[in-house]
Amino acid sequence: MTIKDVAKVAGVSIATVSRVINKDTSVSPVTTKKVKKAIKEINYIPNTVGRNLRKSKSEMILVMLPTLSNPFYSKILKGIEERATEQGYGVLISVTHHDVKVERKYLKMLTTKQVDGAISLFSKLSLQEINDLASNYPFVQCCEYTEDAKLSYVMIDNQNAAYEATQYFIKKGHQCIGMISGSFYASSEKLREQGYKNALIEAGIDYDPTYIMKSNYKPESAMEICQTLLQLDPAPTALIAVSDTLAIGAIKYLKSIGMEAGVDIEIIGFDNASIASLYEPSISTVAQPRYDLGTTSVELVIEKINNLHSVNKKIILPHEILFRESTTSKK
Amino acid sequence: MTIKDVAKVAGVSIATVSRVINKDTSVSPVTTKKVKKAIKEINYIPNTVGRNLRKSKSEMILVMLPTLSNPFYSKILKGIEERATEQGYGVLISVTHHDVKVERKYLKMLTTKQVDGAISLFSKLSLQEINDLASNYPFVQCCEYTEDAKLSYVMIDNQNAAYEATQYFIKKGHQCIGMISGSFYASSEKLREQGYKNALIEAGIDYDPTYIMKSNYKPESAMEICQTLLQLDPAPTALIAVSDTLAIGAIKYLKSIGMEAGVDIEIIGFDNASIASLYEPSISTVAQPRYDLGTTSVELVIEKINNLHSVNKKIILPHEILFRESTTSKK
DNA sequence: AATGTAAATGTAAACGATTACATTGACTGG
DNA sequence: CCAGTCAATGTAATCGTTTACATTTACATT
């Protein structure tokens, strides 16, 4: 069932059929009716591949997630989808599982014209690759970015967020603060570590890298790290974890040795995962404006689709620290 | 940069270039080298849209998820991706957010030939729509199915899983067992409710529908339900929740009134979410073979891609009940 | 009546690949 | 030396659209 069949049934040319489908003006009401009837009659559905080839665009945006096991991305995606739909774009998702080969595979959809643009939530591509890609195709980053990369991105001020969290602990009197970071080599990790460091130094507290430990983001890993940190001398009295899952691991370990988060040790996580408010104790956390991160990233990529050589924008959205039971110590 | 440009640079016809790209035999080593050199020289990348149009296939499979906020799907997807890759297919994901309109929108990729097949993890389409679709396009279901639908699917035996969980409680002496179900009208909900009911009836225990309550799968909703259930007379001494998030909500409520899951009330959840083993207390749960559900669904859809009229397969994979702290009462 | 204008429709060339079929030329065997 | 074979390559049709341009027709203007 192609446009040709419709044309035959309706007794018009394929051009006219196409005009009707695309709501082109200048086709008489009578003909329009005939064509529409024919379309219904033979149950015709336009072939998007043919259309895309001719128009050389797909009206699709690719979203690249590092994993599906982190619900953090859910609201971002919602933002992406809603704004994309508004603008007439469809959204397709791919999951890289932190594998750069998979990432390259899906980014080929960009070079092979299967999608018009791509939003990366986490990339392991080299700076060189990113730049090559972004200079030739609409490609933007959301939440994480690659240092010095020449493309548009949107994220929060990770450094400042960690700085504020650390400062909060310092103001409360904590002299020894630990950090459970991650080993994904993400920009956010680096920036948060830097913010933590800056706050300490600024407060005249000795900065000791031993107190920053890298995890694989699994709670189990945070449990081990928490154990190690507590064996240090002096032991930290407050912890900053770069994700709520890590905060959970730490709290779990504390429980296992009879300590209580928010009483014996204070903890702040990152991301405001839904479990953060449900866990016992509930977890203080740095919340990101996830929906807006999503909508903004769509705007950035569409800007690039419309004009590949538009200026690269770096957008910083505001974060918010939510204080809950895990930071209720009076210390 | 098209195949024409390559042909010009290499001094051959486009057919020869195409042959080299597709590793066709019968092109001399000398010419092959020339063509490859030209491809590199002008940095040519084949346009997949053109290719797909001509070959009328996309080598892509669409996976339709109801949500991104449930990590349950992560391992299933992993299975899907790995098996699909093995078979030379790419995987694209779309999220319906439980909205049937969104579902239809993405399923258009099937009718418009943008993907070769689709795997649905949760559908709200009517039986009629499902049948229409599945009879014309490769479309299969995974984990959830639509009653009487004429298509292939793979899932666990939900009814029996709930039956076994209920029976476990009964054997332990529980006389009053509650169920926290869901209101998504999913097949799994219905089947699990039926299994629960059958176990009760078979054990000669009065079946009272008041003890089955529907949630929206959010922990908060389970908290309310748990409160209501405990006010019944008699109050249930064991609970079956159709997801681990619901089990968490119930446990959280119990804590809030000074009761302890696994001691005062026993609870079994579903899905073996990663948080189930990390929560305090850890949660007993019905685990599904997620990875295998994924790989199997790919096999089913590829079978349909290769032969749309192949017989519809209904595959049941084994589940497993994991007993943890939330079912440690000696009662 | 001749001419111009505009609306409605048709014709045919793209888009970028694959592939059936045709052609070329070198080589073989009788 | 000629017919036949086969490997290597080219020509052109095709996939299903959109769209620039051409054509037709009706009507208004002079």
XYZ file of C-alpha atoms (C1' of nucleotides) in Angstrom:
722
model
C 0.000 0.000 0.000
C 1.830 3.036 -1.222
C 0.892 6.507 -2.257
C 0.629 5.169 -5.782
C -2.192 2.852 -4.825
C -4.030 5.719 -3.234
C -3.572 7.802 -6.358
C -4.953 5.011 -8.514
C -8.002 4.463 -6.341
C -8.708 8.174 -5.996
C -8.083 8.778 -9.686
C -5.550 11.535 -9.133
C -1.781 11.896 -9.309
C 0.515 10.933 -6.473
C 1.454 14.579 -6.076
C -2.112 15.426 -5.197
C -2.263 12.623 -2.697
C 0.914 13.875 -1.116
C -0.572 17.350 -0.954
C -3.608 16.096 0.859
C -1.498 14.136 3.321
C 0.685 17.136 4.014
C -2.266 19.485 4.284
C -0.940 21.517 1.419
C -3.268 24.269 0.296
C -4.446 24.431 -3.273
C -6.199 21.140 -3.530
C -9.937 21.458 -3.992
C -12.318 20.261 -1.311
C -13.802 17.729 -3.702
C -10.447 16.166 -4.515
C -9.424 16.232 -0.885
C -12.480 14.249 0.000
C -11.842 11.731 -2.762
C -8.270 11.220 -1.643
C -9.149 10.882 2.003
C -11.753 8.320 1.115
C -9.247 6.341 -0.913
C -6.734 6.465 1.925
C -9.285 5.034 4.268
C -10.471 2.508 1.777
C -7.144 0.860 1.195
C -5.979 1.590 4.724
C -2.944 3.471 3.567
C -0.188 4.500 5.991
C 2.642 6.695 4.702
C 6.072 5.135 4.792
C 8.183 7.327 7.006
C 11.421 5.965 5.634
C 10.563 7.223 2.156
C 9.488 10.540 3.552
C 12.578 10.921 5.696
C 14.823 10.140 2.785
C 13.192 12.756 0.630
C 13.020 15.417 3.306
C 16.346 14.382 4.784
C 15.115 14.706 8.289
C 13.567 12.316 10.736
C 11.944 14.547 13.335
C 13.460 12.289 15.959
C 15.793 13.008 18.834
C 17.983 10.358 20.402
C 18.470 10.358 24.155
C 21.438 8.437 25.464
C 21.205 7.173 29.026
C 24.065 5.454 30.845
C 21.717 3.027 32.566
C 18.089 2.142 33.118
C 18.570 1.189 36.727
C 18.700 4.740 37.969
C 15.240 6.302 38.263
C 16.992 9.668 38.453
C 16.607 9.933 34.705
C 12.884 9.397 34.702
C 11.847 12.974 35.324
C 14.516 14.342 33.025
C 13.131 12.179 30.295
C 9.650 13.401 31.020
C 10.885 16.935 30.477
C 12.623 15.925 27.294
C 9.597 14.146 25.923
C 7.119 16.854 26.673
C 9.170 19.647 25.194
C 10.139 17.524 22.219
C 6.534 16.618 21.504
C 5.555 20.263 21.699
C 8.152 21.008 19.078
C 7.059 18.183 16.825
C 9.841 15.761 17.602
C 9.719 12.159 18.695
C 12.106 10.804 21.291
C 14.044 7.580 21.165
C 16.104 6.272 24.015
C 19.223 4.193 24.024
C 21.136 2.836 26.973
C 24.909 2.709 26.877
C 25.520 0.739 30.090
C 28.596 2.922 30.478
C 30.138 1.233 27.460
C 31.722 3.625 25.026
C 31.401 1.114 22.202
C 27.663 1.000 22.667
C 27.674 4.754 22.799
C 29.402 4.959 19.438
C 27.046 2.430 17.972
C 23.997 4.462 18.835
C 25.566 7.747 17.888
C 25.860 6.338 14.395
C 22.159 7.018 14.151
C 23.207 10.629 14.019
C 25.764 10.216 11.266
C 23.509 7.925 9.272
C 20.657 10.409 9.481
C 18.296 8.192 11.409
C 17.802 10.890 14.026
C 18.081 14.645 13.750
C 19.850 15.238 17.018
C 21.087 13.603 20.208
C 21.122 14.423 23.902
C 23.728 12.668 25.996
C 23.188 12.227 29.705
C 26.570 10.695 30.237
C 29.341 10.244 27.729
C 32.591 8.369 27.808
C 33.681 9.631 24.433
C 37.013 11.383 24.207
C 37.119 15.135 23.870
C 38.248 14.682 20.290
C 35.318 12.449 19.409
C 32.833 14.745 21.103
C 34.140 17.744 19.263
C 34.161 15.976 15.911
C 30.630 14.838 16.439
C 29.219 18.055 17.838
C 30.754 20.152 15.097
C 29.019 18.069 12.446
C 25.782 17.000 14.096
C 23.328 18.405 16.637
C 24.682 16.913 19.848
C 24.280 18.314 23.342
C 24.910 17.190 26.902
C 22.624 17.198 29.905
C 23.667 16.887 33.578
C 27.183 15.817 32.759
C 29.626 17.488 30.433
C 33.026 16.910 28.965
C 35.627 19.433 29.912
C 36.573 21.856 27.135
C 34.127 20.222 24.746
C 32.722 22.535 22.129
C 29.000 21.949 22.452
C 25.939 23.148 24.304
C 25.062 21.686 27.665
C 22.801 22.178 30.646
C 23.536 21.111 34.211
C 23.542 22.311 37.796
C 26.515 23.937 39.484
C 27.828 20.721 40.960
C 30.850 22.330 42.493
C 28.841 24.910 44.324
C 26.266 22.368 45.462
C 28.932 20.269 47.150
C 30.520 23.434 48.476
C 27.263 24.442 50.134
C 26.674 21.003 51.602
C 30.163 20.948 53.052
C 29.844 24.454 54.365
C 26.598 23.486 56.045
C 28.414 20.761 57.947
C 31.289 23.071 58.835
C 28.955 25.715 60.167
C 27.362 23.091 62.333
C 30.758 22.479 63.857
C 31.953 19.386 62.049
C 35.724 19.366 61.772
C 36.137 16.084 59.985
C 33.991 15.437 56.934
C 34.228 12.499 54.566
C 33.108 12.160 50.994
C 31.853 9.102 49.161
C 32.466 9.881 45.529
C 32.244 7.798 42.385
C 34.645 6.278 39.924
C 32.793 6.893 36.675
C 35.084 9.790 35.862
C 32.003 11.928 35.531
C 32.358 15.680 35.503
C 29.933 15.874 38.402
C 32.198 13.740 40.577
C 35.212 15.913 39.920
C 33.272 19.122 40.482
C 31.666 17.933 43.666
C 35.009 16.813 45.030
C 36.401 20.210 44.180
C 33.519 21.991 45.903
C 34.019 19.897 49.020
C 37.725 20.631 48.990
C 37.235 24.338 48.526
C 34.818 24.583 51.418
C 37.262 22.829 53.720
C 40.225 24.923 52.690
C 38.258 28.121 52.918
C 37.252 27.216 56.454
C 40.869 26.579 57.359
C 40.303 22.863 57.762
C 43.038 20.560 56.648
C 42.163 18.878 53.373
C 43.153 15.231 53.328
C 42.407 13.247 50.132
C 42.183 10.078 52.204
C 38.738 11.240 53.205
C 37.468 11.174 49.642
C 36.752 7.629 48.549
C 35.551 6.401 45.184
C 32.636 4.003 44.852
C 30.935 2.256 41.974
C 27.630 3.846 43.046
C 26.317 0.610 44.471
C 25.156 0.703 48.083
C 27.402 -2.258 48.909
C 30.368 -0.248 47.802
C 29.315 2.634 50.078
C 29.060 0.212 52.979
C 32.665 -0.815 52.595
C 33.786 2.749 52.151
C 31.885 3.864 55.190
C 33.613 1.198 57.203
C 37.012 2.305 55.977
C 36.298 5.960 56.611
C 35.185 5.304 60.165
C 38.436 3.546 60.900
C 40.425 6.635 60.031
C 41.810 8.793 62.800
C 40.033 11.068 63.337
C 36.839 9.441 62.103
C 34.557 11.707 60.095
C 31.430 12.968 61.832
C 29.677 13.926 58.615
C 29.546 12.440 55.138
C 28.711 13.721 51.708
C 27.695 11.067 49.209
C 27.474 11.871 45.501
C 24.260 9.863 45.172
C 21.417 8.777 47.398
C 22.101 5.111 46.777
C 25.526 5.672 48.282
C 24.001 7.480 51.239
C 21.767 4.453 51.758
C 24.755 2.140 51.768
C 26.517 4.295 54.333
C 23.457 4.473 56.566
C 23.019 0.746 56.299
C 26.570 0.175 57.434
C 26.126 2.552 60.330
C 23.059 0.633 61.443
C 24.982 -2.605 61.251
C 27.450 -1.288 63.832
C 24.771 0.249 65.989
C 25.189 3.834 64.858
C 22.471 6.034 63.571
C 22.634 8.501 60.698
C 21.425 11.925 61.731
C 22.358 11.204 65.339
C 25.897 9.859 65.407
C 26.901 10.921 61.930
C 25.265 13.322 59.510
C 24.857 12.507 55.853
C 23.868 14.391 52.729
C 23.280 12.596 49.438
C 22.696 13.769 45.917
C 19.784 13.470 43.454
C 16.699 13.312 45.663
C 15.850 9.792 44.590
C 12.352 8.787 45.634
C 13.795 6.356 48.134
C 15.626 9.245 49.855
C 12.471 10.486 51.530
C 11.239 6.969 52.266
C 14.321 5.486 53.791
C 14.729 5.266 57.565
C 16.031 7.779 58.398
C 14.988 9.965 55.500
C 17.976 11.294 53.623
C 19.018 14.901 53.141
C 19.999 15.434 49.559
C 20.948 17.856 46.833
C 18.005 18.011 44.432
C 18.414 18.844 40.771
C 15.660 20.476 38.722
C 15.274 17.365 36.669
C 12.287 18.252 34.571
C 13.827 21.574 33.574
C 17.134 19.952 32.787
C 15.179 17.836 30.335
C 13.227 20.601 28.658
C 16.297 22.784 28.407
C 18.369 20.085 26.775
C 15.686 19.700 24.118
C 15.766 23.396 23.414
C 19.510 23.250 23.062
C 19.459 20.374 20.629
C 16.668 21.856 18.529
C 18.621 25.070 18.315
C 21.451 23.031 16.865
C 19.162 21.181 14.508
C 17.906 24.465 13.161
C 21.354 25.940 12.934
C 24.307 23.698 13.479
C 26.594 26.656 13.806
C 24.616 28.528 16.410
C 26.707 29.554 19.374
C 27.267 26.881 22.039
C 25.329 27.581 25.205
C 26.357 26.542 28.680
C 23.297 26.656 30.908
C 23.394 26.289 34.681
C 20.126 25.594 36.474
C 19.602 26.068 40.217
C 19.849 23.169 42.661
C 18.362 22.889 46.122
C 19.483 21.131 49.269
C 16.690 19.280 51.042
C 17.324 18.747 54.729
C 15.826 15.630 56.264
C 16.458 13.243 59.135
C 19.957 12.267 58.108
C 21.136 15.770 59.086
C 19.255 16.389 62.318
C 22.104 16.064 64.767
C 22.373 19.091 67.058
C 26.129 18.832 67.047
C 28.828 12.881 0.870
C 26.970 10.117 -0.868
C 27.860 6.916 -2.585
C 28.041 8.910 -5.788
C 30.874 11.015 -4.475
C 32.771 7.922 -3.506
C 32.229 6.477 -6.962
C 33.528 9.626 -8.584
C 36.644 9.787 -6.438
C 37.379 6.085 -6.829
C 36.639 6.196 -10.538
C 34.149 3.359 -10.437
C 30.376 3.000 -10.593
C 28.137 3.363 -7.555
C 27.250 -0.304 -7.849
C 30.851 -1.254 -7.232
C 31.045 1.023 -4.245
C 27.925 -0.545 -2.857
C 29.428 -3.973 -3.393
C 32.508 -3.055 -1.455
C 30.446 -1.635 1.383
C 28.300 -4.722 1.546
C 31.267 -7.057 1.270
C 29.860 -8.508 -1.887
C 32.174 -10.963 -3.599
C 33.279 -10.440 -7.139
C 35.015 -7.135 -6.831
C 38.739 -7.303 -7.436
C 41.202 -6.614 -4.639
C 42.589 -3.652 -6.549
C 39.192 -2.007 -6.944
C 38.286 -2.786 -3.379
C 41.348 -0.968 -2.189
C 40.613 2.004 -4.413
C 37.070 2.251 -3.114
C 38.071 1.909 0.504
C 40.629 4.602 0.038
C 38.060 6.905 -1.498
C 35.629 6.224 1.341
C 38.241 7.215 3.843
C 39.367 10.166 1.839
C 36.020 11.871 1.662
C 34.957 10.472 5.030
C 31.885 8.811 3.619
C 29.205 7.344 5.892
C 26.344 5.394 4.295
C 22.922 6.910 4.753
C 20.880 4.341 6.575
C 17.606 5.917 5.548
C 18.366 5.334 1.882
C 19.482 1.825 2.613
C 16.454 1.034 4.730
C 14.102 2.317 2.084
C 15.657 0.154 -0.561
C 15.937 -2.954 1.588
C 12.653 -2.237 3.333
C 13.987 -3.171 6.682
C 15.593 -1.248 9.476
C 17.279 -3.893 11.593
C 15.840 -2.133 14.604
C 13.580 -3.363 17.377
C 11.438 -1.043 19.452
C 11.043 -1.719 23.154
C 8.113 -0.083 24.861
C 8.449 0.534 28.580
C 5.648 1.886 30.752
C 8.037 3.986 32.829
C 11.675 4.763 33.434
C 11.279 5.053 37.172
C 11.180 1.329 37.754
C 14.653 -0.242 37.684
C 12.916 -3.583 37.297
C 13.197 -3.189 33.559
C 16.918 -2.638 33.549
C 17.977 -6.254 33.485
C 15.255 -7.205 31.052
C 16.558 -4.577 28.716
C 20.059 -5.893 29.123
C 18.805 -9.277 27.982
C 16.984 -7.726 25.081
C 19.976 -5.724 23.970
C 22.469 -8.512 24.152
C 20.384 -10.998 22.261
C 19.329 -8.392 19.739
C 22.913 -7.351 19.106
C 23.908 -10.971 18.619
C 21.217 -11.240 15.979
C 22.251 -8.054 14.227
C 19.496 -5.833 15.514
C 19.646 -2.476 17.233
C 17.336 -1.620 20.089
C 15.400 1.568 20.592
C 13.406 2.336 23.691
C 10.300 4.361 24.148
C 8.471 5.160 27.347
C 4.700 5.298 27.370
C 4.175 6.642 30.903
C 1.113 4.416 30.967
C -0.503 6.616 28.351
C -2.160 4.675 25.562
C -1.912 7.652 23.225
C 1.822 7.712 23.613
C 1.813 3.988 23.062
C 0.009 4.383 19.768
C 2.319 7.149 18.713
C 5.396 4.999 19.125
C 3.792 1.934 17.644
C 3.412 3.947 14.464
C 7.098 3.332 14.009
C 6.047 -0.210 13.262
C 3.414 0.683 10.685
C 5.623 3.305 9.074
C 8.475 0.831 8.772
C 10.888 2.679 10.991
C 11.446 -0.428 13.074
C 11.156 -4.083 12.134
C 9.467 -5.251 15.299
C 8.331 -4.216 18.756
C 8.391 -5.686 22.250
C 5.845 -4.346 24.692
C 6.489 -4.582 28.403
C 3.120 -3.184 29.280
C 0.285 -2.303 26.972
C -2.959 -0.480 27.464
C -4.142 -1.125 23.952
C -7.474 -2.841 23.510
C -7.598 -6.466 22.504
C -8.825 -5.382 19.095
C -5.919 -3.016 18.552
C -3.385 -5.562 19.743
C -4.739 -8.199 17.421
C -4.842 -5.850 14.456
C -1.296 -4.822 15.093
C 0.135 -8.228 15.840
C -1.458 -9.794 12.814
C 0.201 -7.264 10.524
C 3.466 -6.503 12.267
C 5.985 -8.325 14.450
C 4.728 -7.429 17.898
C 5.225 -9.436 21.086
C 4.686 -8.973 24.795
C 7.060 -9.507 27.692
C 6.132 -9.866 31.392
C 2.584 -8.665 30.874
C 0.092 -9.924 28.345
C -3.347 -9.106 27.090
C -5.932 -11.773 27.639
C -6.967 -13.651 24.506
C -4.580 -11.618 22.371
C -3.240 -13.410 19.354
C 0.480 -12.877 19.667
C 3.584 -14.380 21.202
C 4.572 -13.533 24.755
C 6.906 -14.537 27.540
C 6.272 -14.128 31.239
C 6.376 -15.940 34.552
C 3.475 -17.867 36.006
C 2.178 -14.967 38.079
C -0.785 -16.845 39.382
C 1.281 -19.689 40.670
C 3.885 -17.376 42.156
C 1.255 -15.637 44.268
C -0.278 -18.997 45.066
C 3.021 -20.269 46.424
C 3.651 -17.144 48.458
C 0.205 -17.365 49.992
C 0.588 -21.045 50.645
C 3.868 -20.372 52.402
C 2.096 -18.064 54.793
C -0.745 -20.486 55.321
C 1.632 -23.336 56.097
C 3.277 -21.112 58.665
C -0.074 -20.823 60.358
C -1.330 -17.456 59.166
C -5.091 -17.411 59.012
C -5.579 -13.868 57.827
C -3.517 -12.678 54.896
C -3.840 -9.354 53.109
C -2.812 -8.369 49.622
C -1.605 -5.036 48.329
C -2.333 -5.166 44.640
C -2.200 -2.547 41.911
C -4.668 -0.613 39.826
C -2.907 -0.637 36.465
C -5.214 -3.359 35.223
C -2.143 -5.381 34.429
C -2.502 -9.064 33.734
C 0.009 -9.749 36.488
C -2.200 -8.063 39.056
C -5.200 -10.098 38.128
C -3.267 -13.353 38.034
C -1.570 -12.731 41.340
C -4.871 -11.907 42.974
C -6.283 -15.115 41.575
C -3.360 -17.158 42.877
C -3.771 -15.636 46.319
C -7.471 -16.378 46.255
C -6.993 -19.962 45.130
C -4.498 -20.697 47.877
C -6.879 -19.385 50.505
C -9.855 -21.277 49.191
C -7.866 -24.452 48.776
C -6.770 -24.191 52.406
C -10.342 -23.755 53.508
C -9.793 -20.162 54.545
C -12.577 -17.731 53.940
C -11.790 -15.489 50.997
C -12.773 -11.899 51.646
C -12.144 -9.367 48.842
C -11.848 -6.610 51.433
C -8.375 -7.912 52.106
C -7.211 -7.189 48.578
C -6.541 -3.510 48.129
C -5.423 -1.683 45.010
C -2.525 0.747 45.029
C -0.901 3.000 42.466
C 2.427 1.244 43.152
C 3.782 4.199 45.084
C 5.043 3.471 48.598
C 2.818 6.220 49.991
C -0.177 4.416 48.637
C 0.938 1.188 50.318
C 1.277 3.058 53.595
C -2.354 4.110 53.491
C -3.462 0.669 52.450
C -1.489 -0.959 55.203
C -3.167 1.313 57.706
C -6.600 0.403 56.388
C -5.852 -3.314 56.333
C -4.639 -3.280 59.930
C -7.874 -1.698 61.058
C -9.878 -4.614 59.708
C -11.166 -7.230 62.068
C -9.398 -9.547 62.148
C -6.229 -7.698 61.139
C -4.007 -9.566 58.703
C -0.824 -11.084 60.085
C 0.825 -11.460 56.705
C 0.866 -9.364 53.550
C 1.604 -10.006 49.917
C 2.539 -6.948 47.905
C 2.667 -7.070 44.120
C 5.851 -5.025 44.053
C 8.768 -4.340 46.361
C 8.053 -0.621 46.436
C 4.674 -1.469 47.908
C 6.291 -3.760 50.438
C 8.532 -0.857 51.436
C 5.554 1.407 51.932
C 3.862 -1.192 54.111
C 6.976 -1.744 56.199
C 7.423 1.974 56.589
C 3.907 2.323 57.898
C 4.426 -0.543 60.310
C 7.510 1.167 61.652
C 5.578 4.370 62.138
C 3.209 2.621 64.491
C 5.935 0.728 66.268
C 5.486 -2.593 64.519
C 8.165 -4.534 62.787
C 7.925 -6.428 59.538
C 9.182 -9.974 59.906
C 8.346 -9.925 63.607
C 4.811 -8.646 64.017
C 3.713 -9.073 60.435
C 5.253 -10.982 57.578
C 5.564 -9.535 54.126
C 6.484 -10.810 50.675
C 6.961 -8.473 47.760
C 7.442 -8.987 44.048
C 10.285 -8.242 41.605
C 13.427 -8.456 43.731
C 14.240 -4.786 43.260
C 17.774 -3.974 44.373
C 16.396 -2.039 47.317
C 14.617 -5.188 48.550
C 17.815 -6.691 49.887
C 19.073 -3.367 51.204
C 16.037 -2.181 53.069
C 15.745 -2.647 56.826
C 14.460 -5.273 57.217
C 15.425 -6.904 53.942
C 12.394 -7.899 51.941
C 11.325 -11.364 50.860
C 10.259 -11.256 47.266
C 9.236 -13.163 44.170
C 12.097 -12.868 41.702
C 11.576 -13.052 37.972
C 14.278 -14.274 35.569
C 14.602 -10.843 34.110
C 17.531 -11.324 31.817
C 15.965 -14.410 30.276
C 12.623 -12.697 29.883
C 14.514 -10.167 27.800
C 16.421 -12.571 25.604
C 13.350 -14.696 25.050
C 11.233 -11.760 23.976
C 13.843 -10.889 21.361
C 13.735 -14.403 20.011
C 9.982 -14.214 19.783
C 9.983 -10.948 17.915
C 12.706 -12.010 15.519
C 10.756 -15.144 14.778
C 7.870 -12.904 13.789
C 10.110 -10.646 11.743
C 11.319 -13.641 9.798
C 7.876 -15.085 9.407
C 4.928 -12.974 10.406
C 2.650 -15.959 10.267
C 4.696 -18.243 12.427
C 2.692 -19.794 15.224
C 2.202 -17.654 18.339
C 4.228 -18.905 21.278
C 3.291 -18.507 24.909
C 6.413 -19.001 27.002
C 6.429 -19.303 30.787
C 9.752 -18.926 32.577
C 10.385 -20.055 36.163
C 10.206 -17.629 39.082
C 11.792 -17.961 42.494
C 10.762 -16.814 45.947
C 13.604 -15.302 47.952
C 13.086 -15.418 51.676
C 14.623 -12.611 53.699
C 14.068 -10.782 56.981
C 10.524 -9.676 56.236
C 9.400 -13.296 56.608
C 11.366 -14.462 59.612
C 8.589 -14.621 62.176
C 8.390 -17.975 63.891
C 4.662 -17.772 64.027
C -11.683 38.084 -28.921
C -7.294 38.131 -27.128
C -4.637 38.149 -23.108
C -3.350 37.654 -18.342
C -3.906 35.592 -13.806
C -4.592 32.229 -10.574
C -6.221 27.950 -8.865
C -5.892 22.980 -9.346
C -3.537 19.311 -10.827
C -0.016 16.559 -13.164
C 4.919 15.201 -14.569
C 9.140 13.999 -13.393
C 13.309 14.738 -10.761
C 15.105 14.274 -6.698
C 16.551 11.838 -1.784
C 20.682 7.659 -1.236
C 21.073 3.410 -1.317
C 20.702 -1.922 -3.431
C 20.481 -5.160 -7.053
C 18.730 -7.564 -11.427
C 20.470 -7.537 -15.627
C 23.715 -6.209 -19.293
C 28.250 -5.577 -20.843
C 33.144 -6.101 -21.287
C 37.296 -8.499 -21.824
C 40.417 -12.236 -20.745
C 40.993 -16.865 -21.023
C 39.817 -21.775 -22.106
C 39.282 -25.864 -24.978
C 38.496 -27.915 -29.324
C 40.803 -19.145 -34.532
C 36.321 -19.194 -32.701
C 32.761 -20.092 -29.393
C 31.956 -20.344 -24.696
C 32.786 -19.307 -19.848
C 33.519 -16.465 -16.089
C 35.103 -12.746 -13.360
C 34.663 -7.805 -12.905
C 32.211 -3.938 -13.574
C 28.608 -0.859 -15.258
C 23.618 0.630 -16.309
C 19.428 1.545 -14.808
C 15.302 0.307 -12.168
C 13.650 0.467 -7.718
C 12.247 1.493 -2.710
C 8.117 5.561 -1.223
C 8.012 9.908 -0.657
C 8.183 15.339 -1.610
C 8.344 19.196 -4.530
C 10.015 22.307 -8.401
C 8.180 23.111 -12.491
C 4.846 22.499 -16.239
C 0.294 22.198 -17.741
C -4.549 22.842 -17.899
C -8.678 25.256 -17.165
C -11.737 28.904 -15.784
C -12.428 33.461 -15.329
C -11.528 38.483 -15.339
C -9.806 42.337 -17.922
C -9.215 45.106 -21.796
